[in-house]
Amino acid sequence: MGSVAVRDVVRDVVAEVAPEELPVVDGLAGFDDGTVVRRLRRGGNRREPLGFGLGEIAVMVAPVVWIVVDQIAQKVAGTAVDGAAKGMRALLRKVFRKGPARVVVPPLTPEQLAEGWRKVYEAALHRGMSEERARAVADAVVARLTLDASDEEEPG
C-alpha cells in the first residue's frame, strides 16, 4: 500500500533522534490523532490529563514531528471534509464501535518530501532547536517517509 500512519512515523523518528521522549509518545498513543494534534498545537495547560504539561515539551522532537507530519498527510491526502460528513463518520463510529481512523501519509513524490523536510526543519527552528538538531529531525522524518516507499518498489 505504501501509506504509513502518522503516529508510526512519530514513534520511529523519536526512537531514532530523541529516545528519551518515547514515554511522551507512548502517553499520547492513547488518544486519537486529531486530539493529539490539537493538544500539541495549543500547548501546555495545567489541567492536562496526561499527567504532565505539554508546555514543558515545547522544544521536544515529538510535537514538531507529529504536527508537521499530520499537516503533510492532511494536505497530500486532501482529507478536508465538511462538518456534516465529519459528523456522520463520528456517528457511524459510535454505532459500529470502531475507533477513529488513523491519519496516514500516502506515498510522497520527491517534491513533496523536499517540502516536508523544509516544513519540519522550519518548525523545529521555530520551536527553538539548533540548526543541527533541526536538520537531524528533518532528515529522520524524510528517511522514515521514504522507507515504506522503497519497500513498496522492491520486488517480492
PDB file of N, CA and C in Angstrom, residues 56-127:
ATOM      1  N   GLU A  56       5.812  21.931  28.759  1.00  0.00           N
ATOM      2  CA  GLU A  56       7.154  21.510  29.105  1.00  0.00           C
ATOM      3  C   GLU A  56       7.864  20.827  27.945  1.00  0.00           C
ATOM      4  N   ILE A  57       7.131  20.453  26.880  1.00  0.00           N
ATOM      5  CA  ILE A  57       7.752  19.749  25.779  1.00  0.00           C
ATOM      6  C   ILE A  57       7.831  20.617  24.532  1.00  0.00           C
ATOM      7  N   ALA A  58       7.819  21.935  24.723  1.00  0.00           N
ATOM      8  CA  ALA A  58       7.766  22.861  23.592  1.00  0.00           C
ATOM      9  C   ALA A  58       8.938  22.694  22.627  1.00  0.00           C
ATOM     10  N   VAL A  59      10.132  22.341  23.102  1.00  0.00           N
ATOM     11  CA  VAL A  59      11.268  22.208  22.197  1.00  0.00           C
ATOM     12  C   VAL A  59      11.651  20.748  21.999  1.00  0.00           C
ATOM     13  N   MET A  60      10.721  19.885  22.253  1.00  0.00           N
ATOM     14  CA  MET A  60      10.976  18.471  22.042  1.00  0.00           C
ATOM     15  C   MET A  60      10.680  18.091  20.596  1.00  0.00           C
ATOM     16  N   VAL A  61      11.181  16.954  20.198  1.00  0.00           N
ATOM     17  CA  VAL A  61      11.036  16.450  18.837  1.00  0.00           C
ATOM     18  C   VAL A  61       9.608  15.993  18.556  1.00  0.00           C
ATOM     19  N   ALA A  62       9.005  15.255  19.472  1.00  0.00           N
ATOM     20  CA  ALA A  62       7.696  14.631  19.230  1.00  0.00           C
ATOM     21  C   ALA A  62       6.628  15.619  18.753  1.00  0.00           C
ATOM     22  N   PRO A  63       6.441  16.760  19.407  1.00  0.00           N
ATOM     23  CA  PRO A  63       5.396  17.670  18.939  1.00  0.00           C
ATOM     24  C   PRO A  63       5.668  18.218  17.544  1.00  0.00           C
ATOM     25  N   VAL A  64       6.922  18.551  17.255  1.00  0.00           N
ATOM     26  CA  VAL A  64       7.266  19.085  15.937  1.00  0.00           C
ATOM     27  C   VAL A  64       6.945  18.049  14.862  1.00  0.00           C
ATOM     28  N   VAL A  65       7.399  16.833  15.084  1.00  0.00           N
ATOM     29  CA  VAL A  65       7.203  15.788  14.083  1.00  0.00           C
ATOM     30  C   VAL A  65       5.720  15.472  13.917  1.00  0.00           C
ATOM     31  N   TRP A  66       4.995  15.311  15.043  1.00  0.00           N
ATOM     32  CA  TRP A  66       3.595  14.921  14.950  1.00  0.00           C
ATOM     33  C   TRP A  66       2.775  15.982  14.215  1.00  0.00           C
ATOM     34  N   ILE A  67       2.972  17.225  14.574  1.00  0.00           N
ATOM     35  CA  ILE A  67       2.180  18.306  13.962  1.00  0.00           C
ATOM     36  C   ILE A  67       2.499  18.442  12.470  1.00  0.00           C
ATOM     37  N   VAL A  68       3.766  18.458  12.111  1.00  0.00           N
ATOM     38  CA  VAL A  68       4.129  18.680  10.713  1.00  0.00           C
ATOM     39  C   VAL A  68       3.772  17.470   9.848  1.00  0.00           C
ATOM     40  N   VAL A  69       4.028  16.264  10.322  1.00  0.00           N
ATOM     41  CA  VAL A  69       3.688  15.083   9.524  1.00  0.00           C
ATOM     42  C   VAL A  69       2.172  14.982   9.366  1.00  0.00           C
ATOM     43  N   ASP A  70       1.427  15.359  10.390  1.00  0.00           N
ATOM     44  CA  ASP A  70      -0.032  15.384  10.269  1.00  0.00           C
ATOM     45  C   ASP A  70      -0.452  16.390   9.196  1.00  0.00           C
ATOM     46  N   GLN A  71       0.170  17.565   9.183  1.00  0.00           N
ATOM     47  CA  GLN A  71      -0.143  18.571   8.159  1.00  0.00           C
ATOM     48  C   GLN A  71       0.152  18.047   6.761  1.00  0.00           C
ATOM     49  N   ILE A  72       1.268  17.367   6.615  1.00  0.00           N
ATOM     50  CA  ILE A  72       1.627  16.797   5.312  1.00  0.00           C
ATOM     51  C   ILE A  72       0.570  15.781   4.887  1.00  0.00           C
ATOM     52  N   ALA A  73       0.200  14.900   5.798  1.00  0.00           N
ATOM     53  CA  ALA A  73      -0.797  13.871   5.488  1.00  0.00           C
ATOM     54  C   ALA A  73      -2.121  14.498   5.086  1.00  0.00           C
ATOM     55  N   GLN A  74      -2.542  15.516   5.847  1.00  0.00           N
ATOM     56  CA  GLN A  74      -3.818  16.168   5.554  1.00  0.00           C
ATOM     57  C   GLN A  74      -3.776  16.841   4.182  1.00  0.00           C
ATOM     58  N   LYS A  75      -2.675  17.510   3.893  1.00  0.00           N
ATOM     59  CA  LYS A  75      -2.561  18.228   2.617  1.00  0.00           C
ATOM     60  C   LYS A  75      -2.503  17.267   1.444  1.00  0.00           C
ATOM     61  N   VAL A  76      -1.658  16.262   1.543  1.00  0.00           N
ATOM     62  CA  VAL A  76      -1.454  15.339   0.435  1.00  0.00           C
ATOM     63  C   VAL A  76      -2.694  14.485   0.192  1.00  0.00           C
ATOM     64  N   ALA A  77      -3.293  14.015   1.253  1.00  0.00           N
ATOM     65  CA  ALA A  77      -4.447  13.132   1.096  1.00  0.00           C
ATOM     66  C   ALA A  77      -5.709  13.905   0.752  1.00  0.00           C
ATOM     67  N   GLY A  78      -5.674  15.225   0.954  1.00  0.00           N
ATOM     68  CA  GLY A  78      -6.862  16.022   0.668  1.00  0.00           C
ATOM     69  C   GLY A  78      -8.023  15.611   1.544  1.00  0.00           C
ATOM     70  N   THR A  79      -7.735  15.419   2.829  1.00  0.00           N
ATOM     71  CA  THR A  79      -8.747  14.886   3.730  1.00  0.00           C
ATOM     72  C   THR A  79      -9.668  15.938   4.313  1.00  0.00           C
ATOM     73  N   ALA A  80      -9.643  17.133   3.761  1.00  0.00           N
ATOM     74  CA  ALA A  80     -10.547  18.155   4.272  1.00  0.00           C
ATOM     75  C   ALA A  80     -11.972  17.754   3.903  1.00  0.00           C
ATOM     76  N   VAL A  81     -12.776  17.515   4.934  1.00  0.00           N
ATOM     77  CA  VAL A  81     -14.175  17.159   4.714  1.00  0.00           C
ATOM     78  C   VAL A  81     -15.046  18.174   5.426  1.00  0.00           C
ATOM     79  N   ASP A  82     -16.257  18.349   4.919  1.00  0.00           N
ATOM     80  CA  ASP A  82     -17.126  19.328   5.564  1.00  0.00           C
ATOM     81  C   ASP A  82     -17.655  18.778   6.887  1.00  0.00           C
ATOM     82  N   GLY A  83     -18.205  19.647   7.699  1.00  0.00           N
ATOM     83  CA  GLY A  83     -18.672  19.298   9.037  1.00  0.00           C
ATOM     84  C   GLY A  83     -19.710  18.195   9.043  1.00  0.00           C
ATOM     85  N   ALA A  84     -20.605  18.169   8.066  1.00  0.00           N
ATOM     86  CA  ALA A  84     -21.658  17.156   8.032  1.00  0.00           C
ATOM     87  C   ALA A  84     -21.066  15.765   7.819  1.00  0.00           C
ATOM     88  N   ALA A  85     -20.124  15.661   6.904  1.00  0.00           N
ATOM     89  CA  ALA A  85     -19.501  14.365   6.650  1.00  0.00           C
ATOM     90  C   ALA A  85     -18.701  13.907   7.862  1.00  0.00           C
ATOM     91  N   LYS A  86     -18.005  14.847   8.510  1.00  0.00           N
ATOM     92  CA  LYS A  86     -17.239  14.519   9.703  1.00  0.00           C
ATOM     93  C   LYS A  86     -18.165  14.028  10.812  1.00  0.00           C
ATOM     94  N   GLY A  87     -19.288  14.710  10.981  1.00  0.00           N
ATOM     95  CA  GLY A  87     -20.260  14.309  11.992  1.00  0.00           C
ATOM     96  C   GLY A  87     -20.846  12.943  11.702  1.00  0.00           C
ATOM     97  N   MET A  88     -21.118  12.661  10.439  1.00  0.00           N
ATOM     98  CA  MET A  88     -21.654  11.362  10.043  1.00  0.00           C
ATOM     99  C   MET A  88     -20.650  10.259  10.335  1.00  0.00           C
ATOM    100  N   ARG A  89     -19.386  10.502  10.046  1.00  0.00           N
ATOM    101  CA  ARG A  89     -18.368   9.493  10.350  1.00  0.00           C
ATOM    102  C   ARG A  89     -18.295   9.220  11.844  1.00  0.00           C
ATOM    103  N   ALA A  90     -18.362  10.284  12.651  1.00  0.00           N
ATOM    104  CA  ALA A  90     -18.313  10.106  14.104  1.00  0.00           C
ATOM    105  C   ALA A  90     -19.509   9.291  14.575  1.00  0.00           C
ATOM    106  N   LEU A  91     -20.675   9.574  14.037  1.00  0.00           N
ATOM    107  CA  LEU A  91     -21.880   8.833  14.403  1.00  0.00           C
ATOM    108  C   LEU A  91     -21.745   7.367  14.019  1.00  0.00           C
ATOM    109  N   LEU A  92     -21.270   7.103  12.821  1.00  0.00           N
ATOM    110  CA  LEU A  92     -21.108   5.719  12.381  1.00  0.00           C
ATOM    111  C   LEU A  92     -20.083   4.971  13.232  1.00  0.00           C
ATOM    112  N   ARG A  93     -19.012   5.660  13.651  1.00  0.00           N
ATOM    113  CA  ARG A  93     -18.014   5.031  14.529  1.00  0.00           C
ATOM    114  C   ARG A  93     -18.658   4.620  15.840  1.00  0.00           C
ATOM    115  N   LYS A  94     -19.511   5.487  16.389  1.00  0.00           N
ATOM    116  CA  LYS A  94     -20.187   5.163  17.642  1.00  0.00           C
ATOM    117  C   LYS A  94     -21.107   3.972  17.458  1.00  0.00           C
ATOM    118  N   VAL A  95     -21.851   3.969  16.358  1.00  0.00           N
ATOM    119  CA  VAL A  95     -22.789   2.880  16.099  1.00  0.00           C
ATOM    120  C   VAL A  95     -22.046   1.561  15.963  1.00  0.00           C
ATOM    121  N   PHE A  96     -20.955   1.569  15.224  1.00  0.00           N
ATOM    122  CA  PHE A  96     -20.226   0.336  14.978  1.00  0.00           C
ATOM    123  C   PHE A  96     -19.059   0.127  15.939  1.00  0.00           C
ATOM    124  N   ARG A  97     -18.913   1.027  16.903  1.00  0.00           N
ATOM    125  CA  ARG A  97     -17.865   0.946  17.931  1.00  0.00           C
ATOM    126  C   ARG A  97     -16.474   0.772  17.352  1.00  0.00           C
ATOM    127  N   LYS A  98     -16.259   1.417  16.253  1.00  0.00           N
ATOM    128  CA  LYS A  98     -14.938   1.383  15.628  1.00  0.00           C
ATOM    129  C   LYS A  98     -14.176   2.619  16.069  1.00  0.00           C
ATOM    130  N   GLY A  99     -12.922   2.458  16.411  1.00  0.00           N
ATOM    131  CA  GLY A  99     -12.105   3.581  16.829  1.00  0.00           C
ATOM    132  C   GLY A  99     -11.882   4.544  15.679  1.00  0.00           C
ATOM    133  N   PRO A 100     -11.386   5.723  15.987  1.00  0.00           N
ATOM    134  CA  PRO A 100     -11.143   6.710  14.937  1.00  0.00           C
ATOM    135  C   PRO A 100     -10.088   6.217  13.961  1.00  0.00           C
ATOM    136  N   ALA A 101     -10.266   6.586  12.720  1.00  0.00           N
ATOM    137  CA  ALA A 101      -9.298   6.195  11.696  1.00  0.00           C
ATOM    138  C   ALA A 101      -7.973   6.891  11.985  1.00  0.00           C
ATOM    139  N   ARG A 102      -6.912   6.170  11.774  1.00  0.00           N
ATOM    140  CA  ARG A 102      -5.595   6.772  11.937  1.00  0.00           C
ATOM    141  C   ARG A 102      -5.281   7.634  10.726  1.00  0.00           C
ATOM    142  N   VAL A 103      -4.611   8.732  10.987  1.00  0.00           N
ATOM    143  CA  VAL A 103      -4.177   9.590   9.897  1.00  0.00           C
ATOM    144  C   VAL A 103      -2.948   8.929   9.280  1.00  0.00           C
ATOM    145  N   VAL A 104      -2.980   8.786   7.963  1.00  0.00           N
ATOM    146  CA  VAL A 104      -1.861   8.150   7.270  1.00  0.00           C
ATOM    147  C   VAL A 104      -1.273   9.101   6.235  1.00  0.00           C
ATOM    148  N   VAL A 105       0.000   8.889   5.979  1.00  0.00           N
ATOM    149  CA  VAL A 105       0.698   9.645   4.948  1.00  0.00           C
ATOM    150  C   VAL A 105       0.822   8.726   3.739  1.00  0.00           C
ATOM    151  N   PRO A 106       0.217   9.112   2.624  1.00  0.00           N
ATOM    152  CA  PRO A 106       0.371   8.288   1.421  1.00  0.00           C
ATOM    153  C   PRO A 106       1.785   8.434   0.872  1.00  0.00           C
ATOM    154  N   PRO A 107       2.163   7.597  -0.088  1.00  0.00           N
ATOM    155  CA  PRO A 107       3.493   7.758  -0.699  1.00  0.00           C
ATOM    156  C   PRO A 107       3.658   9.181  -1.237  1.00  0.00           C
ATOM    157  N   LEU A 108       4.837   9.731  -1.035  1.00  0.00           N
ATOM    158  CA  LEU A 108       5.098  11.119  -1.435  1.00  0.00           C
ATOM    159  C   LEU A 108       6.050  11.189  -2.608  1.00  0.00           C
ATOM    160  N   THR A 109       5.865  12.218  -3.415  1.00  0.00           N
ATOM    161  CA  THR A 109       6.778  12.478  -4.526  1.00  0.00           C
ATOM    162  C   THR A 109       8.066  13.094  -3.963  1.00  0.00           C
ATOM    163  N   PRO A 110       9.131  13.103  -4.737  1.00  0.00           N
ATOM    164  CA  PRO A 110      10.355  13.768  -4.265  1.00  0.00           C
ATOM    165  C   PRO A 110      10.119  15.238  -3.904  1.00  0.00           C
ATOM    166  N   GLU A 111       9.266  15.916  -4.658  1.00  0.00           N
ATOM    167  CA  GLU A 111       8.967  17.323  -4.362  1.00  0.00           C
ATOM    168  C   GLU A 111       8.230  17.445  -3.022  1.00  0.00           C
ATOM    169  N   GLN A 112       7.294  16.543  -2.766  1.00  0.00           N
ATOM    170  CA  GLN A 112       6.565  16.572  -1.501  1.00  0.00           C
ATOM    171  C   GLN A 112       7.488  16.240  -0.335  1.00  0.00           C
ATOM    172  N   LEU A 113       8.420  15.326  -0.548  1.00  0.00           N
ATOM    173  CA  LEU A 113       9.391  15.002   0.504  1.00  0.00           C
ATOM    174  C   LEU A 113      10.282  16.203   0.808  1.00  0.00           C
ATOM    175  N   ALA A 114      10.701  16.909  -0.242  1.00  0.00           N
ATOM    176  CA  ALA A 114      11.531  18.103  -0.041  1.00  0.00           C
ATOM    177  C   ALA A 114      10.756  19.169   0.726  1.00  0.00           C
ATOM    178  N   GLU A 115       9.504  19.358   0.366  1.00  0.00           N
ATOM    179  CA  GLU A 115       8.659  20.324   1.076  1.00  0.00           C
ATOM    180  C   GLU A 115       8.454  19.891   2.534  1.00  0.00           C
ATOM    181  N   GLY A 116       8.271  18.592   2.749  1.00  0.00           N
ATOM    182  CA  GLY A 116       8.126  18.069   4.114  1.00  0.00           C
ATOM    183  C   GLY A 116       9.386  18.312   4.933  1.00  0.00           C
ATOM    184  N   TRP A 117      10.547  18.079   4.318  1.00  0.00           N
ATOM    185  CA  TRP A 117      11.812  18.320   5.014  1.00  0.00           C
ATOM    186  C   TRP A 117      11.881  19.779   5.454  1.00  0.00           C
ATOM    187  N   ARG A 118      11.559  20.685   4.529  1.00  0.00           N
ATOM    188  CA  ARG A 118      11.620  22.124   4.820  1.00  0.00           C
ATOM    189  C   ARG A 118      10.663  22.493   5.959  1.00  0.00           C
ATOM    190  N   LYS A 119       9.459  21.937   5.932  1.00  0.00           N
ATOM    191  CA  LYS A 119       8.474  22.264   6.974  1.00  0.00           C
ATOM    192  C   LYS A 119       8.920  21.761   8.345  1.00  0.00           C
ATOM    193  N   VAL A 120       9.451  20.542   8.391  1.00  0.00           N
ATOM    194  CA  VAL A 120       9.939  20.007   9.666  1.00  0.00           C
ATOM    195  C   VAL A 120      11.103  20.858  10.166  1.00  0.00           C
ATOM    196  N   TYR A 121      12.034  21.167   9.289  1.00  0.00           N
ATOM    197  CA  TYR A 121      13.208  21.964   9.648  1.00  0.00           C
ATOM    198  C   TYR A 121      12.786  23.330  10.198  1.00  0.00           C
ATOM    199  N   GLU A 122      11.898  24.018   9.477  1.00  0.00           N
ATOM    200  CA  GLU A 122      11.451  25.344   9.921  1.00  0.00           C
ATOM    201  C   GLU A 122      10.684  25.276  11.238  1.00  0.00           C
ATOM    202  N   ALA A 123       9.832  24.271  11.387  1.00  0.00           N
ATOM    203  CA  ALA A 123       9.070  24.130  12.641  1.00  0.00           C
ATOM    204  C   ALA A 123      10.013  23.858  13.810  1.00  0.00           C
ATOM    205  N   ALA A 124      11.015  23.034  13.575  1.00  0.00           N
ATOM    206  CA  ALA A 124      11.980  22.725  14.634  1.00  0.00           C
ATOM    207  C   ALA A 124      12.756  23.973  15.041  1.00  0.00           C
ATOM    208  N   LEU A 125      13.181  24.768  14.061  1.00  0.00           N
ATOM    209  CA  LEU A 125      13.875  26.023  14.375  1.00  0.00           C
ATOM    210  C   LEU A 125      12.948  26.970  15.139  1.00  0.00           C
ATOM    211  N   HIS A 126      11.719  27.043  14.692  1.00  0.00           N
ATOM    212  CA  HIS A 126      10.734  27.919  15.331  1.00  0.00           C
ATOM    213  C   HIS A 126      10.505  27.518  16.786  1.00  0.00           C
ATOM    214  N   ARG A 127      10.579  26.227  17.069  1.00  0.00           N
ATOM    215  CA  ARG A 127      10.392  25.737  18.441  1.00  0.00           C
ATOM    216  C   ARG A 127      11.644  25.875  19.292  1.00  0.00           C
TER     217      ARG A 127
END
